[in-house]
XYZ file of C-alpha atoms in Angstrom:
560
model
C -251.524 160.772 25.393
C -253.999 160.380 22.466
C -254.658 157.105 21.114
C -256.590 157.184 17.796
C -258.255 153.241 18.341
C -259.651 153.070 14.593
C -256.181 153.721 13.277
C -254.390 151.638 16.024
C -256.951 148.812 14.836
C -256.151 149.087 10.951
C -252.439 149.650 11.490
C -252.438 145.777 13.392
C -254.555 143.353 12.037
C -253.510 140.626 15.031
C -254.797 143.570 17.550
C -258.042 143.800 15.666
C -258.518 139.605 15.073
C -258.061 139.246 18.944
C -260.412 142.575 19.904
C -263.060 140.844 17.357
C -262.718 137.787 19.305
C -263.047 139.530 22.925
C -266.007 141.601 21.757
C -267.701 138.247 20.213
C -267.209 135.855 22.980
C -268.603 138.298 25.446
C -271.496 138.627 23.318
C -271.574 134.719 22.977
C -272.332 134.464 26.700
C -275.426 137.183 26.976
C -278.540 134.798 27.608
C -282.248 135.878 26.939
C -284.283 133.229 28.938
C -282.387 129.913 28.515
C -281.337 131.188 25.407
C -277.422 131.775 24.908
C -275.924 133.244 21.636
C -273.172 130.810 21.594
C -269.469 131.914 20.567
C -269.961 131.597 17.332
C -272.937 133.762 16.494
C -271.141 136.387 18.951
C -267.979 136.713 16.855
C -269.625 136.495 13.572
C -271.580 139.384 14.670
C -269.336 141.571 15.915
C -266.897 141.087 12.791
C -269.771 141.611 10.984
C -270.306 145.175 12.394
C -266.446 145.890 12.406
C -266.600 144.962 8.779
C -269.284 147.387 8.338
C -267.348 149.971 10.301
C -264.819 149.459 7.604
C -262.334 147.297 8.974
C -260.631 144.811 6.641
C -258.348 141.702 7.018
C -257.021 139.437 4.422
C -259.601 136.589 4.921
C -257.128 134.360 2.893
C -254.837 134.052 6.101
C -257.545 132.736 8.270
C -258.215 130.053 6.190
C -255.527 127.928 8.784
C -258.517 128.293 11.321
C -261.234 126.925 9.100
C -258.782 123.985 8.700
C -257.827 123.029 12.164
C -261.588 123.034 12.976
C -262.780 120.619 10.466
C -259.665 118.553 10.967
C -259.705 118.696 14.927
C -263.613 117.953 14.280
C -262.432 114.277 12.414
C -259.741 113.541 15.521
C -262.929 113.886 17.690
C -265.354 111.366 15.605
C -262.727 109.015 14.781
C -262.812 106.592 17.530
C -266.606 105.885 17.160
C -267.311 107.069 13.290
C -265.928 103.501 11.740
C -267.906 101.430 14.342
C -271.562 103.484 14.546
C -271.116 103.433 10.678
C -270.407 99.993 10.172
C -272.388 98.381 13.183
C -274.696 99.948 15.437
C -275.504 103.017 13.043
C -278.694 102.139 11.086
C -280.885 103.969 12.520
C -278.542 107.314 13.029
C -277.619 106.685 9.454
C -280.597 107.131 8.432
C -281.576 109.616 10.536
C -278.802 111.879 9.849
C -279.452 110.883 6.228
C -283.373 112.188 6.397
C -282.171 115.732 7.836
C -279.593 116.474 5.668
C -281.115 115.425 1.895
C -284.806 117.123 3.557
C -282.793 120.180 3.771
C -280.447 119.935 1.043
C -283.641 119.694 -1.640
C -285.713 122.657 0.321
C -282.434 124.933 -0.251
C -281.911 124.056 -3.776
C -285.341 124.138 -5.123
C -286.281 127.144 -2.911
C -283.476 129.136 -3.666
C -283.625 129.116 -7.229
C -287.189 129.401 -6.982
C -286.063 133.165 -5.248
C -282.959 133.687 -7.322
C -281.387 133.718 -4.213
C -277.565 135.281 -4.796
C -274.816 132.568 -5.183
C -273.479 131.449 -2.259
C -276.123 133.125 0.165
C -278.202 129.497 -0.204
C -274.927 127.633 1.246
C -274.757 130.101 3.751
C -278.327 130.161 4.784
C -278.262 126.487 4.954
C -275.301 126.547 7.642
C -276.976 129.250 9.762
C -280.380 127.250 9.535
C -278.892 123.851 10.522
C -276.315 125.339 13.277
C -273.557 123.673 11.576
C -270.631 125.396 11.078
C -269.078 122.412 8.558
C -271.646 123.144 5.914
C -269.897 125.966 5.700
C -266.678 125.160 5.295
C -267.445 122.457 3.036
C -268.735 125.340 0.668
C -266.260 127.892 1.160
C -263.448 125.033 0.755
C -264.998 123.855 -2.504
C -264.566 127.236 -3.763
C -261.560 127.807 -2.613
C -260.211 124.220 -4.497
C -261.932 125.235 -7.649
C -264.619 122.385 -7.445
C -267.346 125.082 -7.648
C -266.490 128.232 -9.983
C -268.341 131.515 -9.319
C -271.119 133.266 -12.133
C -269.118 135.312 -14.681
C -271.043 138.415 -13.117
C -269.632 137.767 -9.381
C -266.043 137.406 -7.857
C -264.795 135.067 -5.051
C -264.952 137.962 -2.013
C -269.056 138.369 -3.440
C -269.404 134.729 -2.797
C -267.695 134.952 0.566
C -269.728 137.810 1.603
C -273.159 136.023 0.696
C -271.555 132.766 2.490
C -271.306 134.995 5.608
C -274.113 136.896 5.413
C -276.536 134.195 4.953
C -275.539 132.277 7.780
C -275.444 135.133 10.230
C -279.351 135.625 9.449
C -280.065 132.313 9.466
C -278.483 130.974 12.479
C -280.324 132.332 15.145
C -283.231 131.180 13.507
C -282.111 128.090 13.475
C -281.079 128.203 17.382
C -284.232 129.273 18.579
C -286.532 126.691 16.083
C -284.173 123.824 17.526
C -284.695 124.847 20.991
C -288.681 125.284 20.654
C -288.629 122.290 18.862
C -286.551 120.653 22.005
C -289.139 122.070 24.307
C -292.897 121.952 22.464
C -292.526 118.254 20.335
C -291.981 116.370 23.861
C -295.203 118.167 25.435
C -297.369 117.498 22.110
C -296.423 114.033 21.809
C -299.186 111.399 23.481
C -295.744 109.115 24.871
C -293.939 111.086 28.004
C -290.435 111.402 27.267
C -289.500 110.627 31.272
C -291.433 107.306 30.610
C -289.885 106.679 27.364
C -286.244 107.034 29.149
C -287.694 105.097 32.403
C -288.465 102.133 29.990
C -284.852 102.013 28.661
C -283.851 102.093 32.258
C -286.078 99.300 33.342
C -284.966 97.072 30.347
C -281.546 98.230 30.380
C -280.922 97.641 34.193
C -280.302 101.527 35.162
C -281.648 103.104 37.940
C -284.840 105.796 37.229
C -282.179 108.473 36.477
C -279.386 106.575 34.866
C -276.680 108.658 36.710
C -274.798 107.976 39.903
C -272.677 109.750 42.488
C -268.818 109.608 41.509
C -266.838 109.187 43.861
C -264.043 106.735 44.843
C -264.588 103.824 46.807
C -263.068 102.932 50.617
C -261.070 99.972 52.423
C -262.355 98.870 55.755
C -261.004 95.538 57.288
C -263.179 93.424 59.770
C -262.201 89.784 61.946
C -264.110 86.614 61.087
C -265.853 85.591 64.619
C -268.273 82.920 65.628
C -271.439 84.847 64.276
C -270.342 85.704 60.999
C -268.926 81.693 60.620
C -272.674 80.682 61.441
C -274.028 83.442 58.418
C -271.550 81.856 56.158
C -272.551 78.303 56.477
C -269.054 76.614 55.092
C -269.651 78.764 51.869
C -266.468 79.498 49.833
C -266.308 83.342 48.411
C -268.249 82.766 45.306
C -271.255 80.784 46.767
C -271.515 83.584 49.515
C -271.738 86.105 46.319
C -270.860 89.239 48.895
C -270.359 91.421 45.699
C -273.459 90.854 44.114
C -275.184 91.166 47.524
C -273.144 94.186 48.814
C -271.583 95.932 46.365
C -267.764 95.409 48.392
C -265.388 92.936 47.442
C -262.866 90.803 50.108
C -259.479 92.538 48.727
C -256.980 90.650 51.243
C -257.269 87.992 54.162
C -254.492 87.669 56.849
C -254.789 84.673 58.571
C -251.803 83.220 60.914
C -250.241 86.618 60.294
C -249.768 86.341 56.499
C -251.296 88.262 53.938
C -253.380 86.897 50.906
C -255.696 87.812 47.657
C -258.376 85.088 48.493
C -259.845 83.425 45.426
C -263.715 82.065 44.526
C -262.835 79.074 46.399
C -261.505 80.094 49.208
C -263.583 79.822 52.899
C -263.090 81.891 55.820
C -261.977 80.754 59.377
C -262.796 82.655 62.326
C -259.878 84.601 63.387
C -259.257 85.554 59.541
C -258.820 89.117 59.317
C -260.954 90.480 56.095
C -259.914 93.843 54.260
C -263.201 94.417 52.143
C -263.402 97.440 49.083
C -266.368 99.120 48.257
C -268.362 102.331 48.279
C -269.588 103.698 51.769
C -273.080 102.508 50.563
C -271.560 99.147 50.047
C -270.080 99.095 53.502
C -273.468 99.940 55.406
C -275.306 96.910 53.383
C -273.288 94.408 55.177
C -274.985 91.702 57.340
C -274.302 92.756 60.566
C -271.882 89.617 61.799
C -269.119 91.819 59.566
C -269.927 94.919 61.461
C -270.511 94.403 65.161
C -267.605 95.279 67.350
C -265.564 93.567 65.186
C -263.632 96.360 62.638
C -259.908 96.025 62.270
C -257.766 99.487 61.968
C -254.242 97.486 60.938
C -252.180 99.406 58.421
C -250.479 96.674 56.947
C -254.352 94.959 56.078
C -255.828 98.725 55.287
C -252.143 99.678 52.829
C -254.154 99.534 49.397
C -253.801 102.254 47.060
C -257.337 103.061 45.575
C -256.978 105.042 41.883
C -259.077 106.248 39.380
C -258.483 105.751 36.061
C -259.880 106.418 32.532
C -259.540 103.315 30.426
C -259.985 103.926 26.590
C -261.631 101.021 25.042
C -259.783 99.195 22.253
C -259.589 94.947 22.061
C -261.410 93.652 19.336
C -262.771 91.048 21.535
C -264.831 93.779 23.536
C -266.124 96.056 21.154
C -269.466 95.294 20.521
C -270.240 93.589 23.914
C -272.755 95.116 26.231
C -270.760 96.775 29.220
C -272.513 93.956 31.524
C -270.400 91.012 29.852
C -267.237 93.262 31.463
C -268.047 91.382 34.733
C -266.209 94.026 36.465
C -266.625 92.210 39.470
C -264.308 89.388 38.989
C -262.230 92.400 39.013
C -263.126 94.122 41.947
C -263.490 97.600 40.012
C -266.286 100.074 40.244
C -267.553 102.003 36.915
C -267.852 105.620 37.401
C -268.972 106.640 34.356
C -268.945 106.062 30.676
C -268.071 108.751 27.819
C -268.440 108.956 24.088
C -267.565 111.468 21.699
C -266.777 113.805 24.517
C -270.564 113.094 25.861
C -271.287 111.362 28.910
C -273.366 108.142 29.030
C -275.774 107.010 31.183
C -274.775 104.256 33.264
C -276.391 101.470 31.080
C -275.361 97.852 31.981
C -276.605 97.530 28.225
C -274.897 99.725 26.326
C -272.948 98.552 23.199
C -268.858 99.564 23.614
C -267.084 100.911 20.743
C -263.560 101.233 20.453
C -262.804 104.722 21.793
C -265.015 105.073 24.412
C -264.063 105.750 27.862
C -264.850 104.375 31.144
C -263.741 105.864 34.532
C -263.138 102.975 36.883
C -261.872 102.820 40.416
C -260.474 100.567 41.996
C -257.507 99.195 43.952
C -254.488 100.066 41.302
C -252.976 96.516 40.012
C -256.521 95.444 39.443
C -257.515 98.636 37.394
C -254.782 98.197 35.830
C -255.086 94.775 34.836
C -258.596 95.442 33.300
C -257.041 98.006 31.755
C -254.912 94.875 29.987
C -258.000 93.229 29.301
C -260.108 96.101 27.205
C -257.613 98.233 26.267
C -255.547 100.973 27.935
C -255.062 103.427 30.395
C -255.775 107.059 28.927
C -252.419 109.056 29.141
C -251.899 111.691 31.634
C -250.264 114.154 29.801
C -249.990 117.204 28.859
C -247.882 116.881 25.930
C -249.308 116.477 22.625
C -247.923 114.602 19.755
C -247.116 117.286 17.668
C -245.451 115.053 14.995
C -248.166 112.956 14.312
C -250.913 115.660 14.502
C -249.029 117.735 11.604
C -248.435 114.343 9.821
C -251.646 113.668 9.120
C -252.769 117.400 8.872
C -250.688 117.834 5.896
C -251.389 114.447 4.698
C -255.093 115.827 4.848
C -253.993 118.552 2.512
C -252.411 116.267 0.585
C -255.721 114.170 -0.102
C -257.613 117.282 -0.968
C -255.058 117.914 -3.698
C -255.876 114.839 -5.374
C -258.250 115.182 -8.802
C -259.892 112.820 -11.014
C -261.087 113.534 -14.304
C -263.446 111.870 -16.193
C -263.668 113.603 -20.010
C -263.472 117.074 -19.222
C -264.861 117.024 -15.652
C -262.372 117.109 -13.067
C -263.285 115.819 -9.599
C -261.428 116.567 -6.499
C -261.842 116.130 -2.397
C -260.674 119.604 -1.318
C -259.134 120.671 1.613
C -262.070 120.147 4.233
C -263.240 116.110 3.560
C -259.633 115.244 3.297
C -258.705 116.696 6.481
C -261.825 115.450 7.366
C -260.419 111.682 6.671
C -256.941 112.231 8.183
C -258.566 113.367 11.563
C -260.653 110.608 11.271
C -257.689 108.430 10.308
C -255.585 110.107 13.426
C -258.570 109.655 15.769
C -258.855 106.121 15.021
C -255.520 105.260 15.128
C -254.940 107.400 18.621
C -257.928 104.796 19.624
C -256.345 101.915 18.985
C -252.950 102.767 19.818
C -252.584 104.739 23.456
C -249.017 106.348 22.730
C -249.507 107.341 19.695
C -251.432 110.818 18.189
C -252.013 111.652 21.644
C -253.389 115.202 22.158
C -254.890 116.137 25.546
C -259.114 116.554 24.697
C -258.402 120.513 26.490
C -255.476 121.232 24.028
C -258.003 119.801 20.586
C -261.167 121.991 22.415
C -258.846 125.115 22.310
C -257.125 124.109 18.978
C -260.779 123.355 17.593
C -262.334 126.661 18.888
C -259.939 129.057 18.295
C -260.074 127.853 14.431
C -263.489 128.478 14.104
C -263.465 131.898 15.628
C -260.660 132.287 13.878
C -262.340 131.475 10.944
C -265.562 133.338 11.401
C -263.657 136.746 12.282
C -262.244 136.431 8.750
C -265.496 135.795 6.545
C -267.231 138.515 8.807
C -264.798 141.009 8.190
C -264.714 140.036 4.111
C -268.800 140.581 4.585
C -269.654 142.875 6.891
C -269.573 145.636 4.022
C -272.837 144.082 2.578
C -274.648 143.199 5.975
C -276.976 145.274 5.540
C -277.395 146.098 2.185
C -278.522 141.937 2.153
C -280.922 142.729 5.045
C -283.066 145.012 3.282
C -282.968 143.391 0.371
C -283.780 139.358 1.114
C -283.422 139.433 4.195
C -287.849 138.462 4.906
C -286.832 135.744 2.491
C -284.125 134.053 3.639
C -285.348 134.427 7.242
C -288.627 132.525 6.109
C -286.388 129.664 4.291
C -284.178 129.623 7.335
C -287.152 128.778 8.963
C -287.796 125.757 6.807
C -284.970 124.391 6.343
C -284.766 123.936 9.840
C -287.881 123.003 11.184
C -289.134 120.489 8.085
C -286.177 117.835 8.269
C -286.650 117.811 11.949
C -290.291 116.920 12.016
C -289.842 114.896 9.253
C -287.151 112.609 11.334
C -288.902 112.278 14.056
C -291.789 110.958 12.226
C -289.555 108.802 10.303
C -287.865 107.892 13.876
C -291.008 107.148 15.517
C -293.305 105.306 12.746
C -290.748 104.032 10.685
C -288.002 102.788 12.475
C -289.862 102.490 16.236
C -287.703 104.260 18.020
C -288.149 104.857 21.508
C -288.580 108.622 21.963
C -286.375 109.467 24.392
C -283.602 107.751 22.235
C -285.364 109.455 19.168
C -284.662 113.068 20.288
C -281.474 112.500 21.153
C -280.246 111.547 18.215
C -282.822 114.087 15.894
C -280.599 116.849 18.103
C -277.394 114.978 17.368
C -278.065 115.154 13.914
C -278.477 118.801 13.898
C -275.301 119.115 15.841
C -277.328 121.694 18.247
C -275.599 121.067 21.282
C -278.028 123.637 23.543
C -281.048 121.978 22.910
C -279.437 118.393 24.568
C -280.073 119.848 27.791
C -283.356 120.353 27.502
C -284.283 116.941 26.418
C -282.379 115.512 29.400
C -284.379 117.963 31.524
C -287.741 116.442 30.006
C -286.774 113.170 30.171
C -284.811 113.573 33.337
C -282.250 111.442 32.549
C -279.346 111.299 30.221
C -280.705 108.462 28.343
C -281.219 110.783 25.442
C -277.575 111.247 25.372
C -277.138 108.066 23.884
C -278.883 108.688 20.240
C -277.185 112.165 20.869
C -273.575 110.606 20.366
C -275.094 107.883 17.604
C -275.791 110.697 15.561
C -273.373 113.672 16.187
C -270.308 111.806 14.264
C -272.102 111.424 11.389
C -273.996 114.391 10.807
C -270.645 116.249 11.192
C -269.006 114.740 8.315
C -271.954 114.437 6.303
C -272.905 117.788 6.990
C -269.022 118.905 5.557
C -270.054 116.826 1.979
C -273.400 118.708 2.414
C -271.539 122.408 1.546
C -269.394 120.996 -0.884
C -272.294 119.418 -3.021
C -275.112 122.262 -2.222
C -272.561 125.064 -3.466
C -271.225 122.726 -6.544
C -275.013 122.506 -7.683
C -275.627 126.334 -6.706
């Protein structure tokens, strides 16, 4: 049997979309050093080649994928984008703010100052900055008619030189991030580990600001003569064995009947004790618990012990620091805390936002009624609500449609910043209200990635003819502004960051990074600083550069 695979391939375009993708993620994962392409650079380049090889697809029907990604992107930062915006975000404002207009005005100016093609600026931009949004944003303001292409160029030219220029320029941006990541911390005369041990020490975390997870146990003691002497006729609160300990006196039996104790209550010898905490907690106990007196009783020991994820959403605890949660009076344990899919150090001093979500253990009706008191229990499902997701996705749609005109200017939102607003809109509504929007965070990742590659098989397959052709003939220059317009706003920020605003540097590099949106280069920080204290200006600043970084595209490629 003799299988011709170039005609197979042009004969089914869904074969060739899905052997671009295979080809491109395994690409994605070759490493050089600590180095990794990413998925995104793999299947650009590969459908760049294909498109080379002569391989076409109607780009037009991938434009679904660029869609779902910026709208799946706006689920994702609408828990936290209303409240960093409006409370705690000056300083990522303005961060995000500094790297996006520094690199907005070196495109423009440079790029006419080259005659740079139309379109390859927008693209080079995107590539430089490792944000994918900047792209859409331009490609959907030409696809609304906000922008309109030179008389001497058509709309597939301006795709190509979309494509092209961010396929040269994102590499360089990658690897300028990452030596940026790696050199600024060594140059710098503050350490970045004693920048994020001075959080810790004012914050009340631990030198590495992360903790074992794991769930806590139930042992059960009796009250005898010795441990009656150690407690002195205290009641429970005076003897403070939680804030000593780390365990918590779940039940007492006493005459045979079972209990919850309160603050005031006192124990008699004789009582039988059931105490919750982590094995830790149990060795720190004064002795008089320990010494031949442990109780194995199943009736006192019959507690079930869950873990839960509780998504933050009263009005009376967003904003509070995560130490006014007293989660003691509850007798829960906090196993970790998450944000914008990133996970928090454990930071008794930590601002909550609506949205974010902390794993607690604990025995189940008490989880379960803090759960009551800051918001809800995440769902356990794997069912999405389909129905609300297209709701708003075609209410999205429905926004971009919308046009103003003021004298013979009309003014629209497009496709990408109003499905921007409806995720956001979804995201913060799915925040606020647990049974409603839900979509499991694996189902929006796959839904969120498979749009972009989606997305990037179709512009590289629209370019690929010109690849080349672009290489030889700009391609020094628009390496060199690539170059720029990634390392200038960065340095810039950070001295902004650091003499401006006095930010404390391991906070500072987080949220520089966030505001690129260069994921890779987080880990390195945290390895510098060892901690994840970084983390936190990483998620300050992530939500906003994403959207802003969508407007970005739209306004670089109107003013093209």
């Amino acid at each position: 049997m003799n299988i011709d695979v170039v005609l197979l391939l042009e004969q089914n375009p869904i074969l060739l979309i899905f052997v671009v993708l295979a080809i491109g993620l395994g690409i994605g994962k070759v490493r050089f050093g600590n180095l990794q392409l990413g998925n995104s650079i793999g299947v650009l380049i590969t459908s760049l080649v294909m498109g080379h090889l002569g391989f076409t697809f109607n780009a037009d029907a991938l434009t679904i994928g660029f869609m779902l990604f910026i709208y799946c992107v706006g689920i994702e930062a609408g828990p936290n984008f209303f409240g960093i915006f409006f409370r705690d975000g000056k300083h990522y404002f303005i961060l995000s703010m500094v790297v996006l207009t520094t690199a907005l005005c070196i495109t423009y100016f440079a790029s006419h100052h080259f005659g740079l093609d139309f379109g390859l600026s927008a693209g080079m931009m995107a590539g430089a900055l490792t944000s994918t949004p900047v792209l859409v944003g331009a490609q959907d303001a030409l696809n609304s008619g906000l922008a309109t292409t030179p008389r001497n160029m058509d709309f597939a030219q301006v795709i190509e030189n979309l494509s092209v220029g961010y396929a040269m320029a994102y590499l360089v941006g990658l690897i300028s991030m990452i030596m940026f990541a790696k050199l600024l911390p060594k140059l710098q005369k503050q350490n970045l580990s004693d920048s994020a041990q001075q959080i810790a020490q004012e914050r009340g975390l631990g030198s590495s600001g992360q903790r074992k997870v794991y769930l806590p146990i139930i042992r059960a003691y009796r009250v005898g003569q010795e441990l009656i002497d150690w407690i002195d006729g205290k009641n429970l609160r005076e003897l403070g064995i939680y804030r000593q300990t780390g365990c918590y006196i779940e039940r007492i039996r006493r005459n045979g009947i079972l209990a919850h104790p309160d603050g005031d209550a006192i124990l008699q010898q004789g009582d039988e004790i059931a105490l919750v905490g982590f094995p830790d907690s149990h060795a720190r106990l004064d002795p008089s618990f320990r010494n031949g007196k442990e109780v194995f009783d199943r009736n006192l020991l019959d507690l079930r012990i869950v873990e839960e994820e509780i998504v933050v959403k009263s009005d009376s605890i967003a904003g509070k620091r995560l130490s006014d949660l007293n989660l003691s009076e509850y007798g829960c344990f906090l196993n970790r805390v998450v944000r914008a899919q990133i996970e928090m150090p454990m930071d008794l001093d930590i601002v909550l936002a609506k949205g974010d979500v902390l794993q607690v253990s604990g025995e189940k009706s008490r989880v379960h009624g803090l759960a009551e008191k800051i918001g809800f229990i995440s769902i356990h499902s794997q069912m999405a609500d389909l129905l609300a997701f297209c709701s708003f996705f075609i209410l999205g749609i429905m926004f971009g449609l919308i046009t103003m005109t003021f004298g013979q200017v009309s003014f629209g939102l497009g496709n990408a910043v109003g499905l921007l607003l409806s995720g956001i809109t979804l995201g913060f509504l799915r925040a606020n209200h647990p049974t409603f929007g839900y979509v499991p965070q694996g189902a929006l990742n796959m839904v969120k990635d498979l749009g972009l590659m989606f997305f990037m098989v179709g512009i590289g397959l629209s370019a690929g003819g010109k690849m080349f052709e672009h290489l030889s003939q700009v391609g020094p220059q628009v390496i060199g502004l690539a170059f720029l317009v990634s390392v200038v706003p960065v340095v810039l920020a950070y001295l902004v960051g650091a003499y401006i605003l006095k930010m404390n540097r391991a906070l500072l590099f987080g949220a520089i990074i966030g505001a690129r949106t260069c994921a890779p280069a987080m880990d390195i920080v945290n390895d510098y600083a060892k901690s994840t204290i970084p983390a936190l200006g990483y998620a300050g600043t992530y939500a906003i550069a994403n959207i802003l970084m969508t407007l970005a595209g739209t306004v670089l490629i109107i003013l093209s």
